[in-house]
Tab-separated table of C-alpha atoms in Angstrom:
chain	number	residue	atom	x	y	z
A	1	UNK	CA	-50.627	14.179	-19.311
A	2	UNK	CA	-54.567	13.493	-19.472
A	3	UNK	CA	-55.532	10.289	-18.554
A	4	UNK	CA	-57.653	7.718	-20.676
A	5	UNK	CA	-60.410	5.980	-18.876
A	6	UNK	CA	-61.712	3.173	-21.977
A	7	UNK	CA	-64.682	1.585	-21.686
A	8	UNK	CA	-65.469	-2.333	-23.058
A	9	UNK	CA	-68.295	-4.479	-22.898
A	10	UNK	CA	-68.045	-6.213	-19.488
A	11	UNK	CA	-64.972	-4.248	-17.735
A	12	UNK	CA	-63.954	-0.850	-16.723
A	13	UNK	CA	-60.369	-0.172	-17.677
A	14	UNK	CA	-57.953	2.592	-17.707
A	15	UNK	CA	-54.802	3.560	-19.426
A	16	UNK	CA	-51.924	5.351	-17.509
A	17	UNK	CA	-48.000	6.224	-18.248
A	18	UNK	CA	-45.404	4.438	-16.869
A	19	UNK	CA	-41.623	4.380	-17.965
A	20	UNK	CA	-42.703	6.216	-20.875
A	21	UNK	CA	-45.086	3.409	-22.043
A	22	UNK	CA	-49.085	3.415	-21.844
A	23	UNK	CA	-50.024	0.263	-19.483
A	24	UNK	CA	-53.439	-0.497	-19.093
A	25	UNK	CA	-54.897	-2.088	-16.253
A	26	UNK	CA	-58.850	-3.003	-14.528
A	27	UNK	CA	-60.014	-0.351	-11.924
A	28	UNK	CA	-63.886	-1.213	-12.353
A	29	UNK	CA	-65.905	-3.969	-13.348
A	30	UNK	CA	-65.449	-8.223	-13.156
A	31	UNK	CA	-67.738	-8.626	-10.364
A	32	UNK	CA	-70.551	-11.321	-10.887
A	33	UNK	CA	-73.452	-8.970	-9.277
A	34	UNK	CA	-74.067	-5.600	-8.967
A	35	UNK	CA	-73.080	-4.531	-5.420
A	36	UNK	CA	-72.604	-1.475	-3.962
A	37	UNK	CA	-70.058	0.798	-1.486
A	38	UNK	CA	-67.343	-2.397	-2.343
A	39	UNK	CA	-64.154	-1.945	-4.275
A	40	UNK	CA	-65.118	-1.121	-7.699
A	41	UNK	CA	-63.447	-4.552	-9.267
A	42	UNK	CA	-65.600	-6.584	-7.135
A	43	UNK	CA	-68.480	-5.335	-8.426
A	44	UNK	CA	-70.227	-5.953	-12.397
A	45	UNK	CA	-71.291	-3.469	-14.643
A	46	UNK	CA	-72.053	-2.654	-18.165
A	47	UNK	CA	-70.713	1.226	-18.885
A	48	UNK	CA	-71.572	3.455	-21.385
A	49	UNK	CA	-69.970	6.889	-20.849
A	50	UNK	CA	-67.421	8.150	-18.540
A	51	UNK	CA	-65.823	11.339	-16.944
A	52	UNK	CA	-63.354	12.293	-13.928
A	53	UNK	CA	-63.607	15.187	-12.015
A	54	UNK	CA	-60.456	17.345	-10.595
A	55	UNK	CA	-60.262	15.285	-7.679
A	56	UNK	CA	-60.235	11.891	-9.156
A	57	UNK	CA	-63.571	10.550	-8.688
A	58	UNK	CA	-64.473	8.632	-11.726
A	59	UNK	CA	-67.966	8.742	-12.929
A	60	UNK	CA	-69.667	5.951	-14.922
A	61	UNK	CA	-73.043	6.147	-16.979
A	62	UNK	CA	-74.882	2.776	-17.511
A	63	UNK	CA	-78.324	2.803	-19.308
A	64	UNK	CA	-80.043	4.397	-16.208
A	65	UNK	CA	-77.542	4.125	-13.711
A	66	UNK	CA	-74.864	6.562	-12.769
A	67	UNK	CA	-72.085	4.585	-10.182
A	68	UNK	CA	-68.990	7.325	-8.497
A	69	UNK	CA	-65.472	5.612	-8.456
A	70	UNK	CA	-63.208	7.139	-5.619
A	71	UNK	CA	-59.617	7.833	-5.879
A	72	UNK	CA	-59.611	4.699	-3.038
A	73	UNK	CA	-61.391	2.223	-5.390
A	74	UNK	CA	-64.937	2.287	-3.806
A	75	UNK	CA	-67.651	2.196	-6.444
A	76	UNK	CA	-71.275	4.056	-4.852
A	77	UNK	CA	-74.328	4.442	-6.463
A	78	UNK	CA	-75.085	7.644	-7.089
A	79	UNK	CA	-77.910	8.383	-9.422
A	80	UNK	CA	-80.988	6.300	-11.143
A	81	UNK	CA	-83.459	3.558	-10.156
A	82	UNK	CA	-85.050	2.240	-13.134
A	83	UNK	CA	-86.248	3.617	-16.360
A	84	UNK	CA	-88.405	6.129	-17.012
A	85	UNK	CA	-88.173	9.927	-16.341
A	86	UNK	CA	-88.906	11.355	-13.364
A	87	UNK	CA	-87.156	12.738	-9.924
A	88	UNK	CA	-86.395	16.605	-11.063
A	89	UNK	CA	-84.949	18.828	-8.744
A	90	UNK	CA	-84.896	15.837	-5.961
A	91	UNK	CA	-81.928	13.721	-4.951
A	92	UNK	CA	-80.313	11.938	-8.195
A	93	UNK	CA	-80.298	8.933	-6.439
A	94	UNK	CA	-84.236	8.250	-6.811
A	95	UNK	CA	-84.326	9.840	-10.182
A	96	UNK	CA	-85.773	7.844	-13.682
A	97	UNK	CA	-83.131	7.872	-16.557
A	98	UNK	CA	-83.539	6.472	-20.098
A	99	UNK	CA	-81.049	5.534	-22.148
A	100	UNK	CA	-78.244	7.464	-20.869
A	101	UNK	CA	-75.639	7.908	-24.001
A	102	UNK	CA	-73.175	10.210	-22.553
A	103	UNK	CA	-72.016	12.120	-19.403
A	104	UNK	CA	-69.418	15.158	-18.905
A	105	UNK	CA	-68.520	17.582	-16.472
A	106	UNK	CA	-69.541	21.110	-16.335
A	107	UNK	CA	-67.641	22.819	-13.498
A	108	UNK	CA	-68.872	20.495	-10.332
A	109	UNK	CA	-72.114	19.667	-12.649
A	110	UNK	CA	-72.270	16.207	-13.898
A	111	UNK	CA	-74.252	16.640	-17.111
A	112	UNK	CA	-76.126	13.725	-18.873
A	113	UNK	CA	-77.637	12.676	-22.135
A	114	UNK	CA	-80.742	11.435	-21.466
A	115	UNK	CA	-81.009	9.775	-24.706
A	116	UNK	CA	-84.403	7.612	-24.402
A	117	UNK	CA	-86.246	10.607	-22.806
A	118	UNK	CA	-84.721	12.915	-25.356
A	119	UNK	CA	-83.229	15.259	-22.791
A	120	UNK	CA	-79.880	16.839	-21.154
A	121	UNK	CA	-80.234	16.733	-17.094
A	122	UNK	CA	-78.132	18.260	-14.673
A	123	UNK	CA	-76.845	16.436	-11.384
A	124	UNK	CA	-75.073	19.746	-9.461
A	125	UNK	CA	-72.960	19.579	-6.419
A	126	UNK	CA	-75.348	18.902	-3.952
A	127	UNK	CA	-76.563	15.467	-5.940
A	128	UNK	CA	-79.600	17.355	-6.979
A	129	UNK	CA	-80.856	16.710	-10.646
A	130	UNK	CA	-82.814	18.793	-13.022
A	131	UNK	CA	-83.432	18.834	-16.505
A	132	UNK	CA	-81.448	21.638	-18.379
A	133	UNK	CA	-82.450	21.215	-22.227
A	134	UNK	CA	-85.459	19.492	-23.739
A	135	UNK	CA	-89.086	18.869	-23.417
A	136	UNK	CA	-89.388	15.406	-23.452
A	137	UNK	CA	-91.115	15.142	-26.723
A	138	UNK	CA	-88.935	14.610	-30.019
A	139	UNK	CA	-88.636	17.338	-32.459
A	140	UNK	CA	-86.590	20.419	-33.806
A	141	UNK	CA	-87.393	23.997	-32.504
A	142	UNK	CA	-86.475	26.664	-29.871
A	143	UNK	CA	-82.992	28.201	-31.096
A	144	UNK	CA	-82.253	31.182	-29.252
A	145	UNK	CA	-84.761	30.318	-26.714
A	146	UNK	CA	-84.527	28.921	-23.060
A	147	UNK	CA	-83.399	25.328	-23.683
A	148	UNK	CA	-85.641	23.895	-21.424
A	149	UNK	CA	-88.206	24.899	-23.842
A	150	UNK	CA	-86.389	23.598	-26.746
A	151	UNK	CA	-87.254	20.155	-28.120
A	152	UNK	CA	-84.382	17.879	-29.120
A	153	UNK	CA	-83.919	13.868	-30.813
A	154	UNK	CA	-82.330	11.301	-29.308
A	155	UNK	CA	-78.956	13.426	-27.552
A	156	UNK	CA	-76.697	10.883	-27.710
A	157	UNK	CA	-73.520	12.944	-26.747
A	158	UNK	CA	-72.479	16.079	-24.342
A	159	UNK	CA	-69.281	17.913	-24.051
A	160	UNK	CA	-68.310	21.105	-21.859
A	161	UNK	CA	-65.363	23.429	-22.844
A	162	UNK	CA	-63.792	26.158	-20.068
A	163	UNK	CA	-66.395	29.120	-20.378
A	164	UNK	CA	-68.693	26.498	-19.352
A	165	UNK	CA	-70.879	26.103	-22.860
A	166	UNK	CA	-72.510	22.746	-23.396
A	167	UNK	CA	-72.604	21.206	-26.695
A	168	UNK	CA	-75.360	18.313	-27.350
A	169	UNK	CA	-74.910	16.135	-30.638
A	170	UNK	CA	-78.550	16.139	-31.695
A	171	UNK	CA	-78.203	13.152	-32.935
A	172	UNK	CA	-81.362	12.543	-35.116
A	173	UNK	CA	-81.867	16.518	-35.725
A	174	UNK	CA	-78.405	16.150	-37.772
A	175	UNK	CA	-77.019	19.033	-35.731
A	176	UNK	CA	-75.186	19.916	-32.860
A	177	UNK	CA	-76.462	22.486	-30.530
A	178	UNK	CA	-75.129	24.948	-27.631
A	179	UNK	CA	-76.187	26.004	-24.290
A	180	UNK	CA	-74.826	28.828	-23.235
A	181	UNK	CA	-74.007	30.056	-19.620
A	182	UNK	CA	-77.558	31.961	-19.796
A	183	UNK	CA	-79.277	28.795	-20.815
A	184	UNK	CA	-80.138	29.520	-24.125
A	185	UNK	CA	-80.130	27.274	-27.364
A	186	UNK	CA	-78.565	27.403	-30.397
A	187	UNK	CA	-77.011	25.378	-33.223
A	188	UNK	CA	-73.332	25.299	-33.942
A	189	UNK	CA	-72.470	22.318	-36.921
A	190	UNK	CA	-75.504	20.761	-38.964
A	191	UNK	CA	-78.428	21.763	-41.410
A	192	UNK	CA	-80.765	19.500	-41.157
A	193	UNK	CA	-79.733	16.945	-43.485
A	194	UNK	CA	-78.136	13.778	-43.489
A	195	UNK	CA	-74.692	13.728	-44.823
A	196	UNK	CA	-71.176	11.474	-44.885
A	197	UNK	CA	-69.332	12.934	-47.179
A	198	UNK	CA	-66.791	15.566	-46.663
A	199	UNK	CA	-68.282	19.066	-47.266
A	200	UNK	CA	-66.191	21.881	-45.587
A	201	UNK	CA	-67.104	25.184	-44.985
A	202	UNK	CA	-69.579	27.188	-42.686
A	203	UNK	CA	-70.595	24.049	-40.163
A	204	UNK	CA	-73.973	25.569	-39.880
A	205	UNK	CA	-74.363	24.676	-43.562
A	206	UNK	CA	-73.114	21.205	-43.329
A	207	UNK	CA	-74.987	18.429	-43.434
A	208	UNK	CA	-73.940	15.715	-41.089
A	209	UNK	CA	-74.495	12.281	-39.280
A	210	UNK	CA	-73.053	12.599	-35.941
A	211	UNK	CA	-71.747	9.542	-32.809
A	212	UNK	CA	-70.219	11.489	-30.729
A	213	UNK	CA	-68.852	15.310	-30.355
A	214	UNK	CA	-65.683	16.262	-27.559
A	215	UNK	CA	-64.125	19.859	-27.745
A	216	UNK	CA	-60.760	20.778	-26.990
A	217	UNK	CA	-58.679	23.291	-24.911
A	218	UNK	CA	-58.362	25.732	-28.000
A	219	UNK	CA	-62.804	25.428	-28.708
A	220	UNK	CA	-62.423	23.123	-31.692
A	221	UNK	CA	-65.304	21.372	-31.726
A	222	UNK	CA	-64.829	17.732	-33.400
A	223	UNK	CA	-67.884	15.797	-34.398
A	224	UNK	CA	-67.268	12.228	-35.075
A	225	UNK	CA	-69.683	9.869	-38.117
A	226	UNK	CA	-70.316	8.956	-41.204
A	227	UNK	CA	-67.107	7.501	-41.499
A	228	UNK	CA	-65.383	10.697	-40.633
A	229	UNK	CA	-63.801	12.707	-38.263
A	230	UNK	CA	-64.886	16.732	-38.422
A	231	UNK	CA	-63.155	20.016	-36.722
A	232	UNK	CA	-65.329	23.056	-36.259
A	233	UNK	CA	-63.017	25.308	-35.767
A	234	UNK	CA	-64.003	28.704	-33.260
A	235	UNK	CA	-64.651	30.854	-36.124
A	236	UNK	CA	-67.215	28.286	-37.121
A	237	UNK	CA	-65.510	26.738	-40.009
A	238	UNK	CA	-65.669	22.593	-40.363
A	239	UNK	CA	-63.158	20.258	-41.889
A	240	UNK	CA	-62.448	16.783	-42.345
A	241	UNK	CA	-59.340	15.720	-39.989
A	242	UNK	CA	-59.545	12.117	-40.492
A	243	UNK	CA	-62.077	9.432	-42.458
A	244	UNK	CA	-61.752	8.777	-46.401
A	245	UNK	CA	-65.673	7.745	-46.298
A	246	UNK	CA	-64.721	4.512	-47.501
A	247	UNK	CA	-66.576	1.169	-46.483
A	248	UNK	CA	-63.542	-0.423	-45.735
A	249	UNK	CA	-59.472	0.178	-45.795
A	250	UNK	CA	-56.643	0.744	-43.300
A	251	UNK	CA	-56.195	3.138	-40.395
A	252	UNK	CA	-52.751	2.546	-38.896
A	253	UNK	CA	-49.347	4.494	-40.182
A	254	UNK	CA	-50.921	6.882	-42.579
A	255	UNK	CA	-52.256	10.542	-42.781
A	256	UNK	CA	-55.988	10.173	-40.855
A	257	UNK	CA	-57.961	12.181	-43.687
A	258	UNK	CA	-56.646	9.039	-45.459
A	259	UNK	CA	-57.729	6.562	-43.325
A	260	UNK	CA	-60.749	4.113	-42.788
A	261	UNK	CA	-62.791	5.132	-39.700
A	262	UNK	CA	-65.722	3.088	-39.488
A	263	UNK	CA	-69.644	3.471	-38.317
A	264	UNK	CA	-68.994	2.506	-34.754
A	265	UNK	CA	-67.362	4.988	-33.317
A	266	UNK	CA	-68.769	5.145	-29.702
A	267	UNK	CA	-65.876	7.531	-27.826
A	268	UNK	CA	-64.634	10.575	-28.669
A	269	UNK	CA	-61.949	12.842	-26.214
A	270	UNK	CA	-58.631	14.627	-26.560
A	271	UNK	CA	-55.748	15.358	-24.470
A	272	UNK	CA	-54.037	18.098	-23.171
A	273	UNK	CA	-51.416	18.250	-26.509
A	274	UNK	CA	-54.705	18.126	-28.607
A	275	UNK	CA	-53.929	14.648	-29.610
A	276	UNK	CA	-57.009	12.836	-30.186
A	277	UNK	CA	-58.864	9.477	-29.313
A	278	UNK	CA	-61.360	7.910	-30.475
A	279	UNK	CA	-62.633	4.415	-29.828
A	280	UNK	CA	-63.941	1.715	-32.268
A	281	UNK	CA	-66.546	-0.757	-31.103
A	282	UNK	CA	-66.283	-2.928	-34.269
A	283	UNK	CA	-62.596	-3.401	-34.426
A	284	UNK	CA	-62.321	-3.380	-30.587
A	285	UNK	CA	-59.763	-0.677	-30.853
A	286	UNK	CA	-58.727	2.779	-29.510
A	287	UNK	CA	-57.024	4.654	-32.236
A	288	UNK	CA	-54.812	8.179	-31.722
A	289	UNK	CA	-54.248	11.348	-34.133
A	290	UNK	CA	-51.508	13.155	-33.613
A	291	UNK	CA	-52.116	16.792	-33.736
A	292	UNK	CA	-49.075	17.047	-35.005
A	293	UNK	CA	-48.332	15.140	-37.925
A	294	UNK	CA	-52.136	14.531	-38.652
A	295	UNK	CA	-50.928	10.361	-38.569
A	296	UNK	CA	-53.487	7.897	-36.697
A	297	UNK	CA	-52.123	4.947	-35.175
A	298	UNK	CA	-53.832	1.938	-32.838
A	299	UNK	CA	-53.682	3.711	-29.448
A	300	UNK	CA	-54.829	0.378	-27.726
A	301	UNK	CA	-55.978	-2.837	-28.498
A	302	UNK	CA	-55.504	-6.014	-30.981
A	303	UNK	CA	-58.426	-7.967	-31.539
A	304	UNK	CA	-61.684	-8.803	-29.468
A	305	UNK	CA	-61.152	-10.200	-25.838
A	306	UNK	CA	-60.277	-9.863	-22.139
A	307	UNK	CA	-56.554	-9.562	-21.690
A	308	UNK	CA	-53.529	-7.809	-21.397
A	309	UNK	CA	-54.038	-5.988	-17.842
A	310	UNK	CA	-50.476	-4.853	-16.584
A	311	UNK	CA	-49.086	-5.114	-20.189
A	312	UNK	CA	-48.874	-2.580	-22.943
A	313	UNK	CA	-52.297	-1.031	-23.854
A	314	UNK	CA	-50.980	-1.947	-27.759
A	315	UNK	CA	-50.910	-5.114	-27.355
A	316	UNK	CA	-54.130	-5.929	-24.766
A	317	UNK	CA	-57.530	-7.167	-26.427
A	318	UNK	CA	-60.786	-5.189	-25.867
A	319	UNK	CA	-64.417	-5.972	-26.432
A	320	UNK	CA	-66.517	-3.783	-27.751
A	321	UNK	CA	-64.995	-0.437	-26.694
A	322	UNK	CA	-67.106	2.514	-25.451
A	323	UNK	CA	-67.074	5.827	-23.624
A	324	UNK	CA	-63.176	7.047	-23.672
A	325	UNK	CA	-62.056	10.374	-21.086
C-alpha cells in the first residue's frame, strides 16, 4: 500500500497501516530551531511539498529550503540558502530558490517548482541543480520548443508519471504543460481562460483554475481548483470526478461529483488502487475518493490542532494541511 506523508503548519506527519487501521504519527518537525544532521523531530520546520524516493528517504520543500529525511530519522540539509535564484549546474546546497510550491521525483531527479522565480529546476543524483523549464521572466510562449526557452507563471505544482514526462500546473497561464523525455514543451489541460465550472471535453479546450495536478499509474492526469476535482484522461479527455462548484455544502458519505471541495486545496496524490487524496487547508482535513465507488470520505483529521499522534488518523486534529505523497 502507498504511504501518505501529510503536511500541517508546524509538524511533519505521516500516516501508515497497522492492524488494518491508518495511525498517524510525527516523524519531522517540533523542534524549537532549525538544526541540522539531528533526528528529524528535534528539529523545526515549516513544509510545503513532499516526496519519498524508492529507498525511503523523505524529501521536504520549505520556501527555499529543501531538508532529506533518512529511513533512520536524520533530517540534512540538502538544497537552498536564501532567496533569490542563482547556483545552476553547481551543488544544490548553495543554490537560490524562491518560493518553492512543489517537489516530485523523476527517476533519481528531485524536480522543483520554483514558484517565485517562475521556473522548474532539476536537483539529479549527484546533488547538482539546473533549471529544466522556464526563463525566469513571466509569460506564455514556447510550446513545442526546448522548455528551457519556454516562459511560464507562477508553477505552483509538478508531477512525474513512469515514462518519465513532467507535468507543471501553470498556474497563472490557466494550463498545464508537459515536458517530455526530449525536453520539449507542450500543453496538455487549459485554454487560456479562467474557469470553475464543470466543462468536459477535449482538456486542451477547457478553461481552468488549477492548485495542484498528481497523475496516476494508468496516466490520468487530475487537476485539482475551482472547487473541483478534474481527470484528463490519456486520450486527452477531462471530467469532473468530484466538486459541485458550490460555495459551501458537505463532503463526507456521498458521491464526490456531489460534494463541496473548497478553494484551499494545497495536496493532491493517489495510491497504488487509484484511490485518491487530497488535502484541505481550510477545514484542516485530508479527504479520500474511492476509485471505486466514486464516494469521498474524511481520510484524516477533525478540526484544527496538534493531536492525535499514535491514534487513528480519523480522529487526530491538523493545522493547516499541505503537501500530501
Amino acid at each position: 500500500m502507498k504511504k501518505l506523508i501529510l503536511f500541517f503548519l508546524f509538524a511533519l506527519q505521516y500516516t501508515y497501516t497497522l492492524a488494518q487501521q491508518d495511525v498517524i504519527k510525527t516523524i519531522a518537525g517540533g523542534g524549537r530551531e532549525i538544526l541540522n544532521d539531528v533526528p528529524a523531530t528535534n528539529s523545526y520546520i515549516e513544509p510545503i511539498g513532499v516526496v519519498e524516493d524508492v529507498l525511503g528517504n523523505i524529501y521536504i520543500a520549505e520556501s527555499y529550503k529543501i531538508y532529506k529525511v533518512t529511513p533512520a530519522g536524520i533530517l540534512t540539509h540538502i538544497a537552498g540558502t536564501e532567496p533569490g535564484y542563482g547556483g545552476n549546474l553547481k551543488p544544490a546546497v548553495n543554490a537560490k530558490f524562491n518560493q518553492i510550491q512543489s517537489i516530485c521525483l523523476e527517476g533519481s531527479n528531485l524536480i522543483i517548482a520554483d514558484a517565485g522565480n517562475n521556473v522548474i529546476r532539476k536537483i539529479d543524483s549527484k546533488g547538482i541543480v539546473s533549471t529544466i523549464a522556464g526563463t525566469g521572466v513571466a509569460g506564455y510562449n514556447g510550446d513545442a520548443r526546448a522548455a528551457t526557452g519556454a516562459t511560464l507563471y507562477n508553477p505552483t505544482s509538478v508531477c512525474a508519471d513512469a515514462a518519465g514526462n513532467i507535468y507543471i500546473n501553470d498556474r497563472y497561464n490557466y494550463r498545464v504543460r508537459k515536458i517530455d523525455k526530449q525536453g520539449k514543451i507542450s500543453t496538455v489541460a487549459g485554454n487560456g481562460n479562467y474557469g470553475d465550472y464543470g466543462y468536459e471535453g477535449p482538456a486542451i479546450n477547457t478553461p481552468i483554475s488549477a492548485d495542484r495536478i498528481t497523475i496516476d499509474k494508468a496516466g490520468n492526469l487530475y487537476i485539482v481548483g475551482g472547487r473541483r476535482l478534474r481527470k484528463v484522461a490519456p486520450n486527452g479527455i477531462t471530467t469532473t470526478v468530484a466538486g459541485n462548484g458550490a460555495n459551501e455544502g458537505t463532503y463526507d458519505g456521498i458521491p464526490a461529483t456531489q460534494a463541496y471541495i473548497g478553494n484551499y486545496i494545497q495536496g493532491l496524490t493517489t495510491d497504488a488502487a487509484g484511490n485518491i487524496y487530497f488535502s484541505d487547508n481550510q477545514s484542516h482535513r485530508i479527504h479520500k475518493i474511492d476509485v471505486a465507488t466514486g464516494i469521498i470520505n474524511t481520510y484524516c483529521g477533525s478540526s484544527a490542532g496538534y493531536t492525535g499522534d499514535l491514534g487513528l488518523a480519523r480522529n487526530a486534529t491538523l493545522y493547516g494541511p499541505y503537501g500530501i505523497y
